[in-house]
Coordinates of C-alpha atoms in Angstrom, one line a residue:
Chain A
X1 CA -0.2 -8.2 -14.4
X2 CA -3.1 -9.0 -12.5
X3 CA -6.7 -7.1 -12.3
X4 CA -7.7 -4.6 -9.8
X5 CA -10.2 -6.9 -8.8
X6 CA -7.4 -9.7 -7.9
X7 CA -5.1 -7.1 -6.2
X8 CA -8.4 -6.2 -3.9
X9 CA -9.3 -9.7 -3.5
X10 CA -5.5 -10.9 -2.6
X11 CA -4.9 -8.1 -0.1
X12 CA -8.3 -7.8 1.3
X13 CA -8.9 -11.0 1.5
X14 CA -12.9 -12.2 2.4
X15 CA -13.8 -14.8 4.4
X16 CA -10.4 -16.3 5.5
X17 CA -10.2 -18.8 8.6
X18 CA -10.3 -22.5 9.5
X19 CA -13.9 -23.6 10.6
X20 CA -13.8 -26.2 13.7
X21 CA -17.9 -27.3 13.1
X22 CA -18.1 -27.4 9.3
X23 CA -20.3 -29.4 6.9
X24 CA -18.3 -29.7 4.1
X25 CA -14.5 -29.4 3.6
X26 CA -12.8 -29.4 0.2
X27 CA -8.9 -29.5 -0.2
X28 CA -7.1 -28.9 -3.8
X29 CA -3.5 -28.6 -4.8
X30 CA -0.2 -29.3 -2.8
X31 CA 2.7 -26.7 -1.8
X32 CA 4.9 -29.0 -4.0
X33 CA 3.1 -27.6 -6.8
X34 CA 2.9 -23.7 -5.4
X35 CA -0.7 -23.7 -4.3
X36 CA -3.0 -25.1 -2.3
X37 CA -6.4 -24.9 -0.8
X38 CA -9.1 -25.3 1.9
X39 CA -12.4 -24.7 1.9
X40 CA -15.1 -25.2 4.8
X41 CA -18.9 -24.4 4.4
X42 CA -21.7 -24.2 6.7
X43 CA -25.0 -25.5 5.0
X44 CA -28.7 -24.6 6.4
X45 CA -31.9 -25.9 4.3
X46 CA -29.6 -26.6 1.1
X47 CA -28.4 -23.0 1.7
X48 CA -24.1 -21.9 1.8
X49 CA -24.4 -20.1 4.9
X50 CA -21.1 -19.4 5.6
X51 CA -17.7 -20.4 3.6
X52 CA -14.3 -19.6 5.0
X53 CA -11.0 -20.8 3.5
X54 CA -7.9 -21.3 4.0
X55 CA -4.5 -20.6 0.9
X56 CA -1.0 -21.4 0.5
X57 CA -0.1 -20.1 -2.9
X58 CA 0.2 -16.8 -5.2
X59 CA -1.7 -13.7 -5.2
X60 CA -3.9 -15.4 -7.9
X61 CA -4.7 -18.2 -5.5
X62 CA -5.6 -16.2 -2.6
X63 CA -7.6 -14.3 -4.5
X64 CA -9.7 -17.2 -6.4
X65 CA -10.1 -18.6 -3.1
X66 CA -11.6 -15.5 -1.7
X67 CA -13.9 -14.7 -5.1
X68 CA -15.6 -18.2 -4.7
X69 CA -16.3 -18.1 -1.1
X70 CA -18.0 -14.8 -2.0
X71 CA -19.9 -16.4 -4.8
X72 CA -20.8 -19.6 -3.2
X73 CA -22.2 -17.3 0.2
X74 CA -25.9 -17.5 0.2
X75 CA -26.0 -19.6 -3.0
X76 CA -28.1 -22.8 -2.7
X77 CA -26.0 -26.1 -2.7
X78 CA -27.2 -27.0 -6.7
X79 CA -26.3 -23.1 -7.5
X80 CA -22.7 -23.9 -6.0
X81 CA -21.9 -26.7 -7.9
X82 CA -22.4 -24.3 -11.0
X83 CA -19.3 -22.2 -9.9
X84 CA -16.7 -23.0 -12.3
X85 CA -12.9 -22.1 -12.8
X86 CA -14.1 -19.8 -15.8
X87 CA -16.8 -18.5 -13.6
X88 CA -14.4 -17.4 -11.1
X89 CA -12.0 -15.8 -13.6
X90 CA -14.5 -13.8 -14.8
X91 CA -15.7 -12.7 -11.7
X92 CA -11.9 -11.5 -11.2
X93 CA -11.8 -9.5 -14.3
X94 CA -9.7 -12.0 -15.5
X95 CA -6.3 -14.0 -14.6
X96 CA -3.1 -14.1 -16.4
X97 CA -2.9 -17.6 -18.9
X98 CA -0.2 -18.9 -16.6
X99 CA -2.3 -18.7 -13.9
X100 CA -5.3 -20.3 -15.3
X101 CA -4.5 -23.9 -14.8
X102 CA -2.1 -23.8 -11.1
X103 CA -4.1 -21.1 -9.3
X104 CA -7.4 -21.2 -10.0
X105 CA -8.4 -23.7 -7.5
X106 CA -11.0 -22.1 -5.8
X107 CA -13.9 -24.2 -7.6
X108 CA -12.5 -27.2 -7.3
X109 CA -12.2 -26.7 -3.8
X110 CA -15.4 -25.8 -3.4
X111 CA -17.2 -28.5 -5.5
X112 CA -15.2 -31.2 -2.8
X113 CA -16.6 -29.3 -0.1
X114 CA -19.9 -29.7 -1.6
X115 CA -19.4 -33.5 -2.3
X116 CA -17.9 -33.7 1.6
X117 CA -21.2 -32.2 2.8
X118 CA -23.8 -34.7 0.5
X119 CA -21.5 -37.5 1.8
X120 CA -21.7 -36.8 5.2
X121 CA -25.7 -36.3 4.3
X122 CA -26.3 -40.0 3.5
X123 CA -24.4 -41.1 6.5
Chain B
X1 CA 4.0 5.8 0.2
X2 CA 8.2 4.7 0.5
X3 CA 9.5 3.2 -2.2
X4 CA 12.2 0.8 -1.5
X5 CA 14.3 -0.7 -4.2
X6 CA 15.7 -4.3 -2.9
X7 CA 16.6 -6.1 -6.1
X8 CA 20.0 -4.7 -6.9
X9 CA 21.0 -8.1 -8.1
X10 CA 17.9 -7.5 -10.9
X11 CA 19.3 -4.4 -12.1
X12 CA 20.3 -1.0 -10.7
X13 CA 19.5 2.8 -11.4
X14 CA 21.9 4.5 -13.8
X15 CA 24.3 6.5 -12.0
X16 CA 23.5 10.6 -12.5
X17 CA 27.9 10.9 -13.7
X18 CA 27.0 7.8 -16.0
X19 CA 24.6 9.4 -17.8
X20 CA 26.3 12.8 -18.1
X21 CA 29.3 10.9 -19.9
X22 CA 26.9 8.9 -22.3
X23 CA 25.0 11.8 -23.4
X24 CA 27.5 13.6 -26.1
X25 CA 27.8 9.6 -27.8
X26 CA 23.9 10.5 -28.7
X27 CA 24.5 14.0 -29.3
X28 CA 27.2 15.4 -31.3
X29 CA 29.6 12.7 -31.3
X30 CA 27.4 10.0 -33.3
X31 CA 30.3 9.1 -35.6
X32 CA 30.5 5.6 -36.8
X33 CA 34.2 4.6 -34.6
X34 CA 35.7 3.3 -38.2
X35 CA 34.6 6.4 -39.9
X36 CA 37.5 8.1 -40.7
X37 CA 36.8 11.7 -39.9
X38 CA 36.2 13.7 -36.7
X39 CA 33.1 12.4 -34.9
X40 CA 33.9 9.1 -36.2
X41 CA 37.7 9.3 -34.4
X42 CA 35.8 10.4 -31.2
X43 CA 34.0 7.9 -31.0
X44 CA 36.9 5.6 -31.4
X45 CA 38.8 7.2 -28.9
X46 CA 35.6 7.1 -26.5
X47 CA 35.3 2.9 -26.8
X48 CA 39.0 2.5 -25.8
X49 CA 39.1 5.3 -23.3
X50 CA 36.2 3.0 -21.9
X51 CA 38.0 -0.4 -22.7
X52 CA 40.7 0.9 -20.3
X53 CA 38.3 1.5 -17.6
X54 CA 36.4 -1.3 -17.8
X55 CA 39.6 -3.2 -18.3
X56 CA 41.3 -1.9 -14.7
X57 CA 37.7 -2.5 -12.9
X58 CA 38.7 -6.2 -13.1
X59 CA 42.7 -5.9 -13.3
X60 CA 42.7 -7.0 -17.3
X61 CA 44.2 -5.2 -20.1
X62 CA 42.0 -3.4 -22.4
X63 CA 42.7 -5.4 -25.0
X64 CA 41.5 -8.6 -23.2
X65 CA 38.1 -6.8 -23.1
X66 CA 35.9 -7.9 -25.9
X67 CA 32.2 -5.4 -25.5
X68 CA 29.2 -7.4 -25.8
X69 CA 25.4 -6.4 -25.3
X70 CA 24.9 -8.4 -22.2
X71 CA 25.7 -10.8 -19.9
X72 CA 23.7 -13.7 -21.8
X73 CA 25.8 -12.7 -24.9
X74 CA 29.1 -12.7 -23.1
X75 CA 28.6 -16.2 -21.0
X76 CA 27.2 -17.8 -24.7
X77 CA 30.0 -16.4 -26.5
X78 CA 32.6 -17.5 -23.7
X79 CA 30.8 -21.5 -24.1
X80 CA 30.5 -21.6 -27.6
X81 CA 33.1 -19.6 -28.4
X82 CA 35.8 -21.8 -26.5
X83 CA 34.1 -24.9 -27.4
X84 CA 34.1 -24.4 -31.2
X85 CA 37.9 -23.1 -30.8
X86 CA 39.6 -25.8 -28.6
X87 CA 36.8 -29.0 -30.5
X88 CA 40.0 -30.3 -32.4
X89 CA 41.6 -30.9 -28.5
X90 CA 38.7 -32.3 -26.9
X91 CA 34.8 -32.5 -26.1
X92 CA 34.1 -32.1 -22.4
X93 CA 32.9 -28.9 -20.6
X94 CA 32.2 -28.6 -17.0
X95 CA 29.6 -26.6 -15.6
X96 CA 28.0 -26.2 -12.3
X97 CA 24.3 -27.1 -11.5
X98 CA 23.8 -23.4 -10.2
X99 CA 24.6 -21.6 -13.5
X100 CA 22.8 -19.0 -15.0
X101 CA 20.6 -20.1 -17.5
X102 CA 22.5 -18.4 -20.3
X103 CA 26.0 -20.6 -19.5
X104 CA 23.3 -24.0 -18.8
X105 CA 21.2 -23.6 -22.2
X106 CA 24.5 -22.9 -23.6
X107 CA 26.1 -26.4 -22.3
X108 CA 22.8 -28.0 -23.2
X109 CA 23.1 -26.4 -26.8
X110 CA 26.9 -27.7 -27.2
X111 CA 25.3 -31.4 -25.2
X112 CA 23.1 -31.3 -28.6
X113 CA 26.3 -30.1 -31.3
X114 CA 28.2 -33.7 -29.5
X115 CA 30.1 -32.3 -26.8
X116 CA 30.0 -33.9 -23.4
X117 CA 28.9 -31.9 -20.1
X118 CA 29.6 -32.6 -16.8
X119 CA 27.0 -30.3 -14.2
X120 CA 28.2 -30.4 -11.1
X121 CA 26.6 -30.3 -7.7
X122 CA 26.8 -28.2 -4.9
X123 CA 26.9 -28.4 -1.1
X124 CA 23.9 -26.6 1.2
X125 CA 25.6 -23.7 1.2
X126 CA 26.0 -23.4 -2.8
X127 CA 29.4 -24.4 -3.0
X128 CA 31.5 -26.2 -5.8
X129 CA 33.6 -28.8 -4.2
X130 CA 37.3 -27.6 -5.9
X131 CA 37.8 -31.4 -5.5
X132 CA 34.9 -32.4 -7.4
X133 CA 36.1 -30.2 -10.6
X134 CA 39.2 -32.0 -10.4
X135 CA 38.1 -35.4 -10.5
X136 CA 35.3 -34.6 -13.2
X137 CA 38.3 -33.1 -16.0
X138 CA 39.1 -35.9 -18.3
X139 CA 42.0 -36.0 -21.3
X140 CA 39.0 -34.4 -23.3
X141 CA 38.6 -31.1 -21.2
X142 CA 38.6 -28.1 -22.6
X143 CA 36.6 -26.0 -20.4
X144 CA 35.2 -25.4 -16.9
X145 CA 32.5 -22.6 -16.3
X146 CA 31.7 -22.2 -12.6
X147 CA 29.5 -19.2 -11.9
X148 CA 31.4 -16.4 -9.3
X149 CA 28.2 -15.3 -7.3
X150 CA 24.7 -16.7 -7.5
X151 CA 22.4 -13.9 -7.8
X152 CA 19.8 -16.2 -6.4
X153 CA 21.5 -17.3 -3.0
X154 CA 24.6 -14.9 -3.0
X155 CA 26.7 -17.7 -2.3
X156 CA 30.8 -16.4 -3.5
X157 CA 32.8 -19.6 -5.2
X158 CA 36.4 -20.3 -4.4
X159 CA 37.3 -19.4 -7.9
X160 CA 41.1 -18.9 -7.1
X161 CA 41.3 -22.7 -5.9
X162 CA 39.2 -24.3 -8.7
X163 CA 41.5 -21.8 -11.3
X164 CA 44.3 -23.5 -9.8
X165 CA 43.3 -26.8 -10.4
X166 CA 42.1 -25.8 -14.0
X167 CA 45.8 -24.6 -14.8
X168 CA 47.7 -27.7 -13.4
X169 CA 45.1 -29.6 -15.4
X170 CA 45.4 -27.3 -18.7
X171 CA 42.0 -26.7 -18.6
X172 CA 40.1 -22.9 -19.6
X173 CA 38.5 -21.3 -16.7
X174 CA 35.6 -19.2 -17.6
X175 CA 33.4 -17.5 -14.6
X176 CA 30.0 -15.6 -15.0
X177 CA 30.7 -12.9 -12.7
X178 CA 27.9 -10.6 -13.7
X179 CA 26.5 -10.7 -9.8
X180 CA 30.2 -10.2 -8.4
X181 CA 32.5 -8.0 -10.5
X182 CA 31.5 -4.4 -9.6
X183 CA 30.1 -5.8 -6.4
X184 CA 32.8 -7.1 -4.8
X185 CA 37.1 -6.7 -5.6
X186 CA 37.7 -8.7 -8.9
X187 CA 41.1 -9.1 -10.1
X188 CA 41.2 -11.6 -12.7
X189 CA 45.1 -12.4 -11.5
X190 CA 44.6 -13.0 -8.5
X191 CA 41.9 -15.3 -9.1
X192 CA 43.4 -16.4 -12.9
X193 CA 40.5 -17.0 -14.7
X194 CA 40.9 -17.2 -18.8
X195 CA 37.4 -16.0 -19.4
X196 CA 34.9 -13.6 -17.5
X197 CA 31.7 -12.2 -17.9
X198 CA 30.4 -9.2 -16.4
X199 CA 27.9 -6.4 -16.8
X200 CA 27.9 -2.6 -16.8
X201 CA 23.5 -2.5 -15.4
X202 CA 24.9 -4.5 -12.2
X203 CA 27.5 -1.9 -11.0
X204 CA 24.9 1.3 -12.2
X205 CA 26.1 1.5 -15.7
X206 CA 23.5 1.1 -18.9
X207 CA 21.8 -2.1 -19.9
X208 CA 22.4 -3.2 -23.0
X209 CA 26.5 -2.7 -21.9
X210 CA 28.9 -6.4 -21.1
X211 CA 31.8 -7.6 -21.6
X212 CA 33.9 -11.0 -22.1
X213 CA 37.5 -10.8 -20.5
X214 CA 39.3 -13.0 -22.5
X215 CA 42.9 -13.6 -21.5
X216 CA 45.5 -12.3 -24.1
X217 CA 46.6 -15.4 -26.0
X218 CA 43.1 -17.5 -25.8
X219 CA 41.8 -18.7 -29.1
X220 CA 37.7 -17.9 -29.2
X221 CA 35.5 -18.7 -32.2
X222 CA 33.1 -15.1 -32.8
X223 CA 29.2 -15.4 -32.2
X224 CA 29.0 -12.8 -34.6
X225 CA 30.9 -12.6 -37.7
X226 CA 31.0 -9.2 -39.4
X227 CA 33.7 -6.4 -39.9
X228 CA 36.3 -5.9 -37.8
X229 CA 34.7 -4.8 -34.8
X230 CA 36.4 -5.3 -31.2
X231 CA 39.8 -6.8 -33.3
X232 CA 36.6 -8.9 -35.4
X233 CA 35.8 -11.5 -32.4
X234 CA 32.4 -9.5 -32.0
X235 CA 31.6 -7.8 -35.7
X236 CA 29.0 -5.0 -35.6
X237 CA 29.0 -1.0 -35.2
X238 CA 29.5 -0.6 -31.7
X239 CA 26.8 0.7 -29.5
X240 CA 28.9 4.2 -28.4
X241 CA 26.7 5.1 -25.7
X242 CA 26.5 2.3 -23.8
X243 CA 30.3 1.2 -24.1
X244 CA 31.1 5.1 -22.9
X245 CA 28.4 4.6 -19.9
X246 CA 30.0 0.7 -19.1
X247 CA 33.5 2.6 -19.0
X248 CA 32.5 5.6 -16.3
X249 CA 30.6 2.9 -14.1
X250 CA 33.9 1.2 -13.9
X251 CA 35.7 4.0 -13.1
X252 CA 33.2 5.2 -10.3
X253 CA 32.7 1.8 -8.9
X254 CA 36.8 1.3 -8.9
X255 CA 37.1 4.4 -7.1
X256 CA 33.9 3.9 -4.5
X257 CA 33.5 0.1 -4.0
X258 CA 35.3 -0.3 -0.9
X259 CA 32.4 2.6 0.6
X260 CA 30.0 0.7 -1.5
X261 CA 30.2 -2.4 0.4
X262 CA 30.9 -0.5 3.7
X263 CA 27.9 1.1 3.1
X264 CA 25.6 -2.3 2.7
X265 CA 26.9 -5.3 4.5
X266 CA 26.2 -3.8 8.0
X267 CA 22.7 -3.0 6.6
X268 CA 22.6 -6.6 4.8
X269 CA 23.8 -8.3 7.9
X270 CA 21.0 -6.0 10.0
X271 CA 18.2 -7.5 7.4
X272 CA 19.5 -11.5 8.3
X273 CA 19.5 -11.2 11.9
X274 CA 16.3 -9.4 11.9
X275 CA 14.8 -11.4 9.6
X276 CA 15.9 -14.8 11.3
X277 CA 14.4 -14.1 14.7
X278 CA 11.2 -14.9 12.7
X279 CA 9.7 -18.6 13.0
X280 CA 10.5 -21.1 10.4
X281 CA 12.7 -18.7 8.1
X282 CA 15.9 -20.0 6.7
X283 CA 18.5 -18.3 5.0
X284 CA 19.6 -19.6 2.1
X285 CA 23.3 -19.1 0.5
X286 CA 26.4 -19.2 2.6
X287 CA 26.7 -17.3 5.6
X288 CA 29.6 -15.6 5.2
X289 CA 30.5 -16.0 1.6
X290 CA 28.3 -14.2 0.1
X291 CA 27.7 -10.7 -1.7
X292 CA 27.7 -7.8 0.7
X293 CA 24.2 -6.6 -0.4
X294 CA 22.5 -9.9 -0.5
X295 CA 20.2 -11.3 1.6
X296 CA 17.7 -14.8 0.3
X297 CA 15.7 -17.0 2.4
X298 CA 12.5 -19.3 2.6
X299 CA 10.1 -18.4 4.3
X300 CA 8.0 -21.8 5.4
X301 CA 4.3 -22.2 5.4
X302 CA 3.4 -19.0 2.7
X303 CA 4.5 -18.9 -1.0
X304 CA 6.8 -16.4 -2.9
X305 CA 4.6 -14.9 -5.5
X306 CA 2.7 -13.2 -2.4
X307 CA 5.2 -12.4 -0.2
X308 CA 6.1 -10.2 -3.4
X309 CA 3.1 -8.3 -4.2
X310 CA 2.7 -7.6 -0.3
X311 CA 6.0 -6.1 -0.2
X312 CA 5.3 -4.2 -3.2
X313 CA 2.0 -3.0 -2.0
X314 CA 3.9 -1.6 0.9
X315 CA 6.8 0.0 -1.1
X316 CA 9.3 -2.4 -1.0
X317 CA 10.7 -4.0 -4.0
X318 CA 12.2 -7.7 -4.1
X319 CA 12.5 -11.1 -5.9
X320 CA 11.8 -15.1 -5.6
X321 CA 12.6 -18.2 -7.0
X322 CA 9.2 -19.5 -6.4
X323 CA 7.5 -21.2 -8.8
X324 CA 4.6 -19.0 -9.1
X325 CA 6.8 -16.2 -9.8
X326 CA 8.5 -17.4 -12.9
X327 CA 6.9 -17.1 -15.9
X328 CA 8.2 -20.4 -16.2
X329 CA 6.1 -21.5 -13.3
X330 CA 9.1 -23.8 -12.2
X331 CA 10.6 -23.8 -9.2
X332 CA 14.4 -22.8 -9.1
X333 CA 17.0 -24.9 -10.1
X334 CA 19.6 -23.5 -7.8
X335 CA 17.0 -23.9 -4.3
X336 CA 16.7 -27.4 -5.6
X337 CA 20.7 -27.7 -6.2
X338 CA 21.1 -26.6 -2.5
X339 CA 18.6 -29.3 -1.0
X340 CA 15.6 -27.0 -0.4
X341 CA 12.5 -29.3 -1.0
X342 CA 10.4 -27.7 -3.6
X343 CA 7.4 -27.2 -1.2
X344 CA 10.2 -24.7 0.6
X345 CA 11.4 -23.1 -2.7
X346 CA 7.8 -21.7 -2.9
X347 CA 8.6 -19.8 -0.7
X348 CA 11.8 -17.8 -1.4
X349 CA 12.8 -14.5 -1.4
X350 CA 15.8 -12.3 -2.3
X351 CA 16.3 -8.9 -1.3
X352 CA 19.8 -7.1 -2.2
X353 CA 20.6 -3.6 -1.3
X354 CA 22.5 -0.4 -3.2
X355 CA 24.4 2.5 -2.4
X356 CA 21.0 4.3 -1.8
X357 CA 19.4 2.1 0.5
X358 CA 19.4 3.7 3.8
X359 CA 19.0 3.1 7.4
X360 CA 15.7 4.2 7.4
X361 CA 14.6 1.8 4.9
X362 CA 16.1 -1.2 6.6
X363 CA 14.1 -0.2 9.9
X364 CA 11.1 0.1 7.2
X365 CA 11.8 -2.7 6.4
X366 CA 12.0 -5.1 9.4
X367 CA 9.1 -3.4 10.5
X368 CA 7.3 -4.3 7.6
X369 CA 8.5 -7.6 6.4
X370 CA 6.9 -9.6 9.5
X371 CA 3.9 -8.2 9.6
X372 CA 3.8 -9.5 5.9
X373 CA 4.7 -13.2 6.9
X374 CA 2.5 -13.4 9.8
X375 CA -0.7 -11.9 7.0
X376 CA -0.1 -14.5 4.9
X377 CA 0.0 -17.1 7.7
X378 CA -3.2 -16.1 8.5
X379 CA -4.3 -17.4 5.5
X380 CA -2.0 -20.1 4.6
X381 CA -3.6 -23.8 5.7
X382 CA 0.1 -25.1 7.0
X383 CA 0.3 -22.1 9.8
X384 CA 0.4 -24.8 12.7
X385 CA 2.9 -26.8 10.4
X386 CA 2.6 -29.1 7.1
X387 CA 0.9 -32.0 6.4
X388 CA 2.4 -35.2 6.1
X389 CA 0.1 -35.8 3.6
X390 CA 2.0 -34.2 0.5
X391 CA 2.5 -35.0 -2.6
X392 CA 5.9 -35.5 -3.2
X393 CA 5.7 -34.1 -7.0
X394 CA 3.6 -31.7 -8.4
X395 CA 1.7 -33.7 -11.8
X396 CA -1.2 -31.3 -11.9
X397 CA 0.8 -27.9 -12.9
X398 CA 0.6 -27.3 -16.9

């Protein structure tokens, strides 16, 4: 049911930890509703340096999580905020409909983290 | 790599004899059973050399033994069936909150036709309260349906006291017993049920094989009107094969079930203690009364869907109410019936075990199952604990 992609993603999971001096932290979805995210980023001169996360939820939602902290490493904060849930999925070979809406987090995630970061910025 | 198959209570593997007996109903004996020449009379004599067998599996006669294609068939056909028959005496059926889907869309269908339903609840365990049935049958009962084993939490009714109630009462006693009978001794007078449903797939005969016990002397309304088929209470030209195959599973199981169940419990009961040393896992089901081979729990803090695939990665094959692993994307009605709050019922897991799991593969196993939880902790956000934070419902899921 899911891609090869997903399957390496979910069981070889990049970039997965809590980060205790981050810039940014996003959270999306609750365990009520099966999945839920965290993701932390590092920022240096407007650049992702580093992005960790942290998943409850399916194999679908550890690997979206994982897939976007790859794709938002190294990117630029304005190229980040251009990650969408479509992006993701594509970058997955694809996820099952059903898993569309529930698990595919990972952007959404990311995109708080982001606004966490600007926020903390103007401060 | 090992392959482990833990989700008996899914399916099971036809049995090699099973398949040797079906074989000659797709060969050379295709007859049509009301043909009235040579292959067609084997064929007839096949179906009620199988009737008998299936019939002594469960203690019945063969003619209370109406063949049906499956276990959804059999537990719509004992609802409606009874419903439509017994309208003129009354409109109440009782159910319990942890039926199979087929008996609760089935209420909910009659619900929508004007009958009244009662669904009742159940204790932690998964238990229907025999007290609770009595004081829900009004002067318009006509039937109770309570399910014999959850295939979800194991959990074994007390079917003989609730039957007991239902007889002083006048009321039919239906029970889905598709998990239990070939599982576990069924003797429908001891437990004096009117109506049962079981299946041939869940004691290693075909798919596509089931039957409705219907006690001699019970008025039932067909599904499926047609020629004269099973005494023409289920019209259609029988499927030969599979009737044959349901017949020699219930001769084979009658003959090894008592080794069957010697076989797994010590290995099911090896799986629960193991399983519970680990943090924050809960079993779910009754401790005691429940089938031999089957062992659920939740697992806190990581969700079912994943649990799955890592198991399956490693070989080992298993099931879960979660949510994310229903194409339904709902959690399960019967971890929700039991108390488990939904953010728990994401994480469930049901592993049941067969004649052919062996030692090895429960050491495999216990070996293998923590190292999965404690992976998936890694990852998981609520490894020191949840937040109190939550949500209490889930609005965002489609």
């Amino acid at each position: 049911m899911y891609s090869e992609k997903v399957m390496d993603h979910f069981t070889n999971p990049r970039n997965v930890g809590e980060m205790t001096d981050a810039d940014g932290i996003g959270a999306e979805g609750n365990p009520v509703c099966g999945d839920a995210m965290k993701i932390f980023i590092k920022v240096k001169d407007d650049i992702i340096t580093d992005v960790k996360f942290q998943t409850f939820g399916c194999g679908a939602a550890i690997a979206v999580s994982s897939m976007v902290t790859e794709m938002a490493k190294g990117m630029t904060i304005e190229e980040a905020s251009k990650i969408t849930k479509a992006s993701v999925a594509e970058a997955l070979d694809g996820l099952p409909p059903q898993k569309m809406h529930c698990s595919n987090l990972g952007a959404d995630a990311l995109h708080k983290a982001i606004e966490d970061y600007k926020n903390k910025q103007k401060k | 790599m090992k392959k482990i198959y833990m989700d008996h209570v899914a399916t099971n593997p036809l049995h090699p004899d099973v398949l040797d007996a079906m074989m000659p109903y797709f060969k050379e004996n295709y007859g049509n059973p009301l043909s009235l020449y040579g292959p067609g009379f084997k064929a007839r004599e096949a179906i009620e050399h199988a009737r008998e067998s299936t019939a002594s599996l469960i203690n019945a006669k063969s003619k209370e033994i109406i063949f049906t294609a499956s276990g959804a068939e059999s537990n719509n056909f004992a609802l409606k069936g009874i419903a439509y028959a017994l309208q003129g005496k009354g409109k109440h059926i009782i159910v319990s909150k942890i039926e199979h889907h087929s008996v609760l869309n089935s209420a909910r269908f009659l619900e929508k036709q004007g009958f009244a339903v009662t669904y009742l609840p159940v204790d932690n365990h998964g238990l229907v309260d025999p007290e609770a049935v009595r004081k829900a049958i009004t002067g318009e009962t006509i039937l109770i349906s309570i399910i014999h084993a959850s295939p979800e939490i194991g959990t074994i009714q007390p079917i003989a006291e609730i039957s007991k109630i239902a007889r002083e009462k006048g009321v039919l006693l239906h029970t889905d017993s598709v998990a239990a009978a070939g599982n576990i001794p069924v003797d429908v007078d001891a437990l004096k049920v009117d109506l049962m449903t079981f299946a041939a797939h869940q004691f290693y005969g075909p798919k596509g094989a089931a039957a409705l016990y219907v006690r001699e002397g019970t008025r039932i309304v067909p599904l499926i009107y047609g020629g004269i088929q099973e005494g023409g209470r289920r019209a259609g030209t029988e499927n030969v094969p599979a009737i044959v195959g349901m017949g020699r599973a219930a001769e084979i199981t009658k003959r090894d079930l008592q080794k069957r169940i010697d076989h797994i419990r010590p290995l099911r009961d090896n799986i629960i203690s193991n399983t519970l040393k680990i943090d924050k896992v809960i079993l779910t089901g009754h401790p005691d009364k429940r089938l031999p081979g089957h062992a659920s729990f939740v697992v806190e803090y990581i969700e079912g869907e994943a649990m799955l695939l890592m198991l399956a990665a490693k070989g080992i094959y298993s099931a879960s109410g979660s949510a994310c692993s229903s194409k339904a994307l709902k959690s399960s009605p019967v971890l929700i019936s039991i108390g488990v709050p939904i953010h728990l019922a994401q994480g469930s897991v049901v592993f049941t075990l067969g004649e052919e799991t062996t030692t090895e593969d429960i050491t495999y196993f216990n070996e293998t199952f923590p190292q999965i939880i404690s992976r998936l902790r890694e990852i998981s956000p609520y490894s020191k604990g949840w937040e109190e934070t939550e949500a209490p419902t889930c609005t965002a899921k489609k």
